[in-house]
XYZ file of C-alpha atoms in Angstrom:
540
model
C 5.727 2.257 -37.480
C 4.278 2.051 -33.974
C 2.103 4.944 -32.877
C 4.035 6.239 -29.873
C 1.773 6.386 -26.852
C 2.398 6.615 -23.119
C 1.868 3.550 -20.928
C -0.177 5.436 -18.314
C -2.655 6.592 -20.965
C -3.002 3.050 -22.378
C -3.622 1.497 -18.953
C -6.206 4.170 -18.110
C -7.983 3.735 -21.451
C -8.204 -0.003 -20.793
C -9.598 0.618 -17.287
C -6.742 -1.350 -15.683
C -5.754 1.483 -13.321
C -7.160 4.794 -12.111
C -5.543 8.188 -12.529
C -4.991 8.306 -8.735
C -3.054 5.014 -8.884
C -0.886 6.297 -11.742
C -0.145 9.503 -9.827
C 0.766 7.490 -6.708
C 3.061 5.222 -8.772
C 4.732 8.238 -10.410
C 5.198 9.818 -7.000
C 6.673 6.728 -5.298
C 8.790 5.283 -8.119
C 12.575 5.445 -8.055
C 14.312 7.803 -10.464
C 15.479 5.039 -12.804
C 12.282 2.962 -12.470
C 9.689 2.677 -15.215
C 6.015 3.367 -14.553
C 4.984 -0.220 -15.381
C 7.441 -1.633 -12.807
C 6.225 0.826 -10.166
C 2.573 -0.193 -10.770
C 3.541 -3.885 -10.529
C 5.472 -3.269 -7.288
C 2.485 -1.495 -5.721
C 0.225 -4.407 -6.746
C -2.126 -2.237 -8.835
C -1.729 -4.515 -11.857
C -0.314 -7.968 -12.575
C 2.260 -8.672 -15.257
C -0.375 -10.564 -17.235
C -2.757 -7.564 -17.126
C 0.040 -5.295 -18.308
C 0.853 -7.615 -21.219
C -2.835 -7.999 -22.161
C -3.358 -4.215 -22.240
C -0.276 -3.689 -24.418
C -1.319 -6.567 -26.670
C -4.850 -5.233 -27.204
C -4.079 -1.514 -27.291
C -0.934 -1.652 -29.442
C -1.777 -4.768 -31.442
C 1.579 -6.331 -30.449
C 1.439 -10.126 -29.948
C 2.438 -11.772 -26.677
C 4.718 -14.846 -26.704
C 5.683 -17.441 -24.127
C 9.389 -18.248 -24.355
C 9.141 -21.420 -22.258
C 9.526 -23.695 -25.296
C 9.919 -21.073 -28.007
C 12.248 -22.187 -30.853
C 14.711 -19.256 -30.740
C 16.954 -19.031 -33.820
C 20.388 -18.961 -32.172
C 21.911 -17.406 -35.300
C 20.227 -14.086 -34.454
C 21.583 -13.874 -30.889
C 24.669 -12.148 -32.333
C 22.561 -9.100 -33.267
C 22.107 -8.194 -29.569
C 24.908 -8.412 -27.004
C 24.229 -10.354 -23.818
C 24.801 -7.182 -21.736
C 22.235 -5.218 -23.762
C 19.747 -8.094 -23.547
C 20.119 -8.368 -19.748
C 20.047 -4.617 -19.145
C 16.929 -3.942 -21.237
C 15.090 -7.266 -20.792
C 15.005 -8.130 -24.492
C 15.973 -11.169 -26.581
C 16.037 -11.504 -30.399
C 13.950 -14.434 -31.652
C 14.289 -14.623 -35.462
C 14.502 -12.633 -38.699
C 11.364 -12.642 -40.840
C 10.904 -10.595 -44.047
C 13.937 -8.432 -43.236
C 12.492 -7.671 -39.800
C 14.175 -8.619 -36.518
C 11.550 -10.080 -34.183
C 12.538 -9.120 -30.612
C 10.802 -10.209 -27.389
C 10.609 -7.221 -25.035
C 9.330 -6.713 -21.512
C 8.452 -3.156 -22.511
C 7.582 -2.825 -26.223
C 7.074 0.922 -25.619
C 10.781 1.440 -24.897
C 11.342 3.313 -28.137
C 14.952 4.240 -27.238
C 15.895 0.548 -27.236
C 14.018 -0.080 -30.499
C 15.796 2.876 -32.159
C 19.195 1.641 -30.875
C 18.541 -1.845 -32.249
C 17.464 -0.529 -35.654
C 20.612 1.612 -35.866
C 22.982 -1.172 -34.779
C 21.451 -3.991 -36.856
C 20.263 -2.091 -39.945
C 17.011 -4.059 -39.711
C 13.479 -3.013 -38.887
C 12.636 -4.149 -35.365
C 9.283 -5.810 -34.760
C 8.646 -6.170 -30.997
C 6.612 -8.881 -29.303
C 5.715 -8.909 -25.597
C 7.084 -11.416 -23.078
C 7.230 -11.588 -19.270
C 10.400 -10.182 -17.667
C 11.358 -13.439 -15.890
C 10.598 -15.380 -19.069
C 13.077 -13.196 -20.999
C 15.788 -13.455 -18.311
C 15.343 -17.214 -18.243
C 15.705 -17.392 -22.039
C 18.828 -15.160 -21.955
C 20.489 -17.459 -19.418
C 19.454 -20.552 -21.339
C 20.512 -19.454 -24.842
C 23.342 -16.930 -24.523
C 25.465 -19.254 -22.403
C 24.548 -22.453 -24.218
C 27.443 -22.627 -26.674
C 30.007 -20.605 -24.759
C 33.479 -21.586 -25.966
C 34.838 -20.912 -22.477
C 34.782 -24.521 -21.350
C 37.165 -26.032 -23.899
C 40.210 -27.899 -22.602
C 42.692 -25.986 -24.792
C 41.620 -22.668 -23.311
C 41.509 -24.158 -19.863
C 45.226 -24.776 -19.955
C 45.992 -21.240 -21.127
C 44.515 -18.970 -18.454
C 41.831 -18.463 -15.834
C 39.476 -16.535 -18.144
C 37.014 -19.458 -18.608
C 36.581 -19.810 -14.834
C 36.135 -16.036 -14.436
C 33.485 -15.922 -17.168
C 31.745 -19.031 -15.840
C 31.487 -17.559 -12.316
C 30.129 -14.280 -13.731
C 27.509 -16.253 -15.622
C 26.503 -18.332 -12.579
C 26.122 -15.213 -10.416
C 24.195 -13.339 -13.131
C 21.797 -16.249 -13.492
C 21.415 -16.528 -9.700
C 20.561 -12.849 -9.261
C 18.152 -12.804 -12.213
C 16.332 -15.930 -11.092
C 16.159 -14.449 -7.552
C 17.906 -17.523 -6.173
C 18.898 -17.549 -2.496
C 21.712 -20.092 -3.012
C 23.842 -21.559 -5.783
C 25.062 -25.149 -5.266
C 28.091 -26.462 -7.148
C 27.885 -30.242 -6.690
C 30.962 -32.163 -7.916
C 30.198 -35.582 -9.455
C 32.612 -38.150 -10.848
C 32.537 -36.840 -14.444
C 30.898 -33.385 -14.190
C 29.816 -30.592 -11.826
C 26.087 -30.039 -11.369
C 24.816 -26.502 -10.776
C 21.586 -26.116 -8.812
C 19.773 -22.939 -7.757
C 17.496 -22.618 -4.733
C 14.526 -20.568 -5.963
C 11.573 -19.897 -3.645
C 12.970 -22.489 -1.255
C 13.241 -25.297 -3.860
C 16.452 -26.549 -5.466
C 16.364 -26.877 -9.236
C 18.983 -28.126 -11.658
C 20.095 -25.458 -14.116
C 23.401 -26.419 -15.675
C 26.192 -28.979 -15.966
C 29.820 -27.784 -15.945
C 32.618 -29.918 -17.438
C 34.808 -31.592 -14.817
C 37.999 -29.964 -16.162
C 36.671 -26.529 -15.131
C 36.010 -27.553 -11.526
C 39.387 -26.770 -9.894
C 39.904 -23.376 -11.518
C 36.290 -22.349 -10.760
C 36.649 -23.274 -7.077
C 40.047 -21.525 -6.964
C 38.500 -18.379 -8.479
C 35.743 -18.361 -5.833
C 38.311 -18.898 -3.036
C 40.553 -16.061 -4.261
C 37.611 -13.624 -4.260
C 36.491 -14.822 -0.811
C 40.053 -14.514 0.558
C 40.236 -18.234 1.404
C 43.221 -20.578 1.332
C 43.307 -22.044 -2.206
C 45.859 -24.713 -1.220
C 43.569 -26.143 1.472
C 41.057 -28.545 -0.074
C 40.685 -31.144 2.684
C 39.026 -28.981 5.344
C 35.779 -26.952 5.199
C 36.182 -23.185 4.711
C 33.833 -20.204 4.910
C 34.190 -16.718 3.461
C 32.326 -13.806 1.955
C 32.512 -11.629 -1.161
C 30.978 -8.169 -1.521
C 30.467 -7.363 -5.187
C 28.061 -6.039 -7.820
C 26.372 -8.423 -10.242
C 25.138 -6.398 -13.223
C 23.709 -3.395 -11.413
C 22.742 -5.290 -8.239
C 24.965 -4.931 -5.148
C 25.207 -8.361 -3.484
C 26.886 -9.941 -0.505
C 27.929 -13.547 -1.188
C 28.479 -16.109 1.575
C 30.821 -18.872 0.467
C 30.944 -22.330 2.055
C 33.385 -25.004 0.789
C 33.051 -28.621 1.872
C 35.390 -31.461 0.815
C 33.564 -34.428 -0.777
C 34.876 -37.573 -2.454
C 34.661 -35.913 -5.899
C 36.196 -32.558 -4.898
C 34.959 -29.508 -3.044
C 31.242 -28.750 -2.955
C 30.656 -24.987 -2.905
C 27.472 -23.257 -1.797
C 27.108 -19.548 -2.544
C 24.416 -17.763 -0.500
C 23.239 -14.608 -2.320
C 22.151 -11.645 -0.197
C 20.654 -8.931 -2.396
C 21.660 -5.660 -0.728
C 19.379 -3.524 -2.918
C 16.207 -4.822 -1.229
C 17.682 -6.066 2.018
C 15.944 -3.809 4.499
C 12.274 -4.482 4.881
C 9.762 -2.470 6.864
C 7.652 -4.271 9.465
C 4.601 -3.654 7.267
C 6.212 -5.770 4.493
C 6.576 -8.929 6.603
C 3.163 -10.480 5.702
C 1.966 -10.270 9.329
C -1.839 -10.456 9.589
C -3.417 -7.303 11.145
C -3.879 -9.100 14.490
C -0.331 -10.534 14.525
C 1.070 -7.159 13.444
C -0.499 -5.380 16.399
C 0.622 -8.144 18.830
C 4.195 -8.019 17.508
C 4.284 -4.216 17.618
C 3.289 -4.360 21.289
C 6.109 -6.839 21.987
C 8.845 -4.739 20.407
C 7.536 -1.448 21.842
C 8.329 -2.543 25.407
C 11.395 -0.952 27.018
C 12.747 -4.330 28.219
C 12.184 -8.052 27.959
C 13.214 -10.970 25.737
C 11.620 -11.442 22.283
C 12.456 -14.721 20.536
C 12.014 -15.675 16.881
C 11.838 -19.368 16.115
C 11.835 -21.498 12.996
C 14.173 -23.632 10.887
C 17.121 -22.263 8.890
C 15.922 -20.188 5.941
C 12.532 -19.254 7.394
C 13.163 -15.495 7.248
C 13.932 -14.968 10.972
C 16.862 -12.647 10.214
C 14.741 -10.470 7.898
C 12.143 -10.089 10.658
C 14.832 -9.216 13.229
C 16.396 -6.607 10.948
C 12.994 -5.090 10.124
C 12.320 -4.847 13.879
C 15.677 -3.173 14.577
C 15.097 -0.853 11.633
C 11.773 0.228 13.169
C 13.433 0.865 16.578
C 16.545 2.568 15.184
C 16.426 6.111 16.607
C 19.204 8.592 17.309
C 18.610 8.438 21.087
C 18.760 4.623 21.240
C 21.970 2.549 21.394
C 21.412 -0.709 19.487
C 24.156 -3.364 19.499
C 24.005 -6.752 17.737
C 26.228 -9.813 17.917
C 25.813 -12.074 14.891
C 27.341 -15.073 13.165
C 27.705 -13.911 10.453
C 26.654 -10.251 10.119
C 24.196 -10.672 7.231
C 23.325 -7.075 6.325
C 25.020 -3.918 7.488
C 22.560 -1.532 9.109
C 23.169 2.207 9.210
C 23.424 3.584 12.765
C 23.539 0.152 14.462
C 26.664 -1.329 16.071
C 27.147 -4.840 14.705
C 29.644 -7.317 16.130
C 30.853 -10.437 14.307
C 31.314 -13.693 16.257
C 34.795 -15.185 15.872
C 35.116 -18.341 17.964
C 38.714 -18.956 16.781
C 39.895 -16.012 18.895
C 37.406 -16.587 21.696
C 34.779 -14.067 20.504
C 31.741 -16.276 21.204
C 28.140 -15.126 21.596
C 28.497 -15.313 25.392
C 31.829 -13.416 25.608
C 30.705 -10.798 23.084
C 27.428 -10.317 24.959
C 29.260 -9.689 28.233
C 31.342 -6.953 26.588
C 28.308 -5.430 24.860
C 26.545 -5.030 28.218
C 29.392 -2.714 29.276
C 28.660 -0.514 26.225
C 25.502 1.057 27.711
C 23.050 -0.508 25.199
C 19.266 -0.005 25.128
C 18.491 -2.776 22.629
C 20.483 -5.966 22.011
C 20.225 -8.523 19.251
C 21.882 -11.907 19.728
C 22.041 -13.821 16.421
C 21.187 -17.163 18.023
C 20.882 -18.687 21.497
C 22.873 -21.902 21.133
C 23.841 -22.764 24.715
C 22.959 -22.236 28.374
C 25.620 -19.562 28.928
C 24.343 -17.312 26.090
C 20.730 -17.895 27.189
C 21.500 -16.907 30.795
C 23.316 -13.684 29.846
C 20.532 -12.717 27.374
C 17.861 -13.368 30.026
C 19.716 -11.441 32.729
C 20.199 -8.541 30.280
C 16.443 -8.491 29.592
C 15.752 -8.436 33.348
C 18.038 -5.434 33.886
C 16.173 -3.062 31.615
C 17.307 -4.076 28.120
C 15.141 -5.115 25.175
C 16.759 -8.307 23.819
C 16.016 -9.996 20.489
C 17.275 -13.438 19.549
C 16.471 -16.623 17.613
C 15.985 -20.210 18.714
C 15.391 -23.429 16.771
C 11.994 -24.786 17.875
C 8.895 -25.954 16.006
C 6.418 -23.489 17.474
C 6.250 -20.321 19.571
C 4.986 -22.191 22.665
C 7.890 -24.690 22.396
C 10.406 -21.903 23.139
C 9.511 -22.080 26.837
C 10.318 -25.801 27.455
C 13.357 -25.404 25.168
C 14.852 -22.682 27.409
C 14.069 -24.752 30.514
C 15.738 -27.807 28.866
C 18.832 -25.639 28.357
C 19.115 -25.380 32.136
C 17.458 -21.988 32.677
C 15.380 -21.760 35.876
C 11.632 -21.612 35.063
C 11.146 -18.427 37.145
C 13.847 -16.681 35.067
C 12.187 -17.751 31.788
C 8.801 -16.557 33.013
C 10.008 -13.174 34.267
C 12.169 -12.359 31.213
C 10.273 -13.692 28.174
C 7.860 -11.103 26.693
C 6.851 -13.228 23.757
C 7.881 -15.496 20.898
C 7.187 -15.527 17.168
C 7.283 -18.696 15.070
C 7.740 -18.134 11.357
C 7.823 -20.177 8.135
C 8.085 -19.269 4.461
C 5.654 -20.680 1.885
C 5.441 -20.188 -1.880
C 2.966 -17.637 -3.216
C 0.444 -18.499 -5.920
C 1.532 -16.783 -9.151
C -0.648 -13.686 -9.573
C -0.554 -13.957 -13.356
C -2.045 -17.444 -13.684
C -4.075 -17.661 -10.464
C -7.293 -19.621 -10.975
C -10.182 -20.395 -8.664
C -11.462 -23.925 -7.975
C -13.675 -25.899 -5.602
C -11.818 -27.195 -2.521
C -11.303 -30.972 -2.257
C -12.874 -32.981 0.548
C -9.506 -33.132 2.337
C -9.049 -29.346 2.084
C -12.578 -28.731 3.464
C -11.796 -31.129 6.319
C -8.562 -29.272 7.224
C -10.421 -25.935 7.307
C -13.270 -27.466 9.289
C -10.886 -28.884 11.928
C -9.530 -25.367 12.411
C -13.020 -23.854 12.814
C -12.874 -22.186 9.399
C -15.091 -22.408 6.307
C -13.946 -22.317 2.692
C -15.971 -21.852 -0.506
C -13.137 -21.902 -3.024
C -9.332 -22.035 -3.150
C -6.819 -20.676 -5.631
C -3.949 -22.303 -7.471
C -1.542 -21.309 -10.248
C -2.239 -22.901 -13.623
C 1.379 -22.307 -14.729
C 2.464 -19.548 -17.095
C 5.555 -17.973 -18.617
C 5.956 -15.582 -15.669
C 6.368 -18.461 -13.155
C 8.089 -20.945 -15.521
C 4.948 -23.149 -15.466
C 5.297 -23.797 -11.718
C 2.132 -21.992 -10.589
C 4.086 -20.312 -7.783
C 6.126 -17.123 -7.772
C 7.825 -15.560 -4.740
C 7.315 -16.424 -1.087
C 5.435 -15.071 1.894
C 5.679 -15.684 5.626
C 3.156 -17.320 7.951
C 3.427 -16.579 11.669
C 2.215 -17.267 15.157
C 2.779 -14.589 17.803
C 2.728 -15.651 21.469
C 2.400 -12.955 24.168
C 2.958 -14.064 27.756
C 0.322 -12.683 30.116
C 0.122 -13.114 33.920
C -2.155 -16.166 33.738
C 0.231 -17.923 31.330
C 3.186 -17.109 33.616
C 1.318 -18.656 36.564
C 0.588 -21.768 34.505
C 4.282 -22.099 33.635
C 5.442 -21.716 37.227
C 2.943 -24.430 38.182
C 4.454 -26.731 35.513
C 1.448 -26.718 33.162
C 1.863 -28.887 30.054
C 2.597 -27.426 26.611
C -0.838 -28.553 25.374
C -2.557 -26.683 28.265
C -0.614 -23.528 27.401
C -1.509 -23.917 23.703
C -5.173 -24.285 24.601
C -5.094 -21.197 26.823
C -3.277 -19.169 24.113
C -5.923 -20.293 21.597
C -8.694 -19.138 23.944
C -6.979 -15.732 24.137
C -7.273 -15.381 20.341
C -3.770 -16.450 19.297
C -3.667 -17.763 15.715
C -1.283 -20.715 15.260
C 0.818 -21.273 12.130
C -1.843 -23.496 10.543
C -4.595 -20.923 11.124
C -2.552 -17.988 9.835
C -1.614 -20.136 6.832
C -5.210 -21.187 6.103
C -6.319 -17.549 6.305
C -3.712 -16.758 3.635
C -5.072 -19.675 1.562
C -8.547 -18.109 1.859
C -7.114 -14.803 0.629
C -5.713 -16.586 -2.442
C -2.077 -15.965 -1.495
C -0.919 -19.584 -1.170
C -2.198 -23.185 -1.267
C -3.157 -25.807 1.323
C -0.283 -28.013 0.027
C 2.250 -25.330 0.959
C 0.765 -24.801 4.425
C 0.721 -28.549 5.134
C 4.449 -28.718 4.455
C 5.343 -26.140 7.113
C 2.684 -26.618 9.782
C 3.098 -29.266 12.442
C -0.491 -29.347 13.683
C -3.781 -29.801 11.874
């Protein structure tokens, strides 16, 4: 029988954390959160450190489930719900003992429950949380009888269960999107995880129509219309996670392709301090959003985290004495105490028309989801010139490019210069997995890239691949930024038709870090790799 110890004591004995760190974690953790999760969230330990301490101190082995031969006969001993809820998966029975992989082998309540329900002694082994969730999704759904043709004719239950499974998997893998791609003989399911699409499952063709119909019913879409694109949304709870799902249906030659965007409402609202801004960029951006008026633009491609940055900014400015109104397409997250308006072009509620009405609502701060045309740009600029602080987004490659882009839209240069306070360009890159991060000498090419950006490098980091990151070497994403502040000299240069390269050079002289430089600094800190930065940066 395991000697029952407390995790905090074990971690302290091993020297992994200090008493002060444990007290801080206990103080800041949520009511239902375990101490280990709180320490991981605060970055005091890595998952690998936690597993190593438990392995050494308790003498419990650690396993990688990536290619582990799980005996599928024993899956029946633990229900899928219990496995998902407690992050456990049974592996095999050996000498009348049930070997169970657990994220937390010190969860004695779960061990006691298992021993009571199975009548077997439970022998825990340690595995990474994501590794366990991945194994649950891979094995528990493998031989589901729900996709047989006989059942398919009887009722909609197979489609209901299949959708539940797809959403569960998506939330557990922290996917941003689920793609259902119809082919001639099957339907491929792909998940976008950390910005990359990966194939996860193949659904039989005969389940396609009822699955799409199920999604449309929940999203309140027209199930009889399959020849035109449709968009909808579903607000639901997957497991214990409240999510907002954006549904997009597109007719293809093999049926309707459906993309489900997953917005996790439980960790939707970020603070400005959580946006990965470097200290210098943080102080520049804080100055921009602290002004009483002016136009602040965020730029970057779709999926670069612009909306998260906008919401974090509004969250920071959200005070009782301030009237904040947004007009969005669509409203992504609902913010307490902020008036949010949804664009509906079918009834004439465009960005421009909505913005005109909002200006009659006595606002202090406005957020326009996107500047798409000259009319919206002109109203936003005029609002910023009449004492309002206006936030919006624009699709350009860099912060400096926002200026010629607005002028190309037909806005007079003097209006751009007098209204624009600053612009932020943003991209998302994958983070090196903290659990398998290793140090190495930089290559000649990497040294050259650093050298060209007036930076030196002694070593770089990369992920070797482990069970926590599914052997990818990356886990999670972080943002790289460039923050442009317009000063009087820059405004003069613009009015005198200075070139973009002259403005870039002047901004550089004033200490502005471009995307590449902010990215390379984060490479130096061991947060990401040169490969990732090269994929999002346009200049070297």
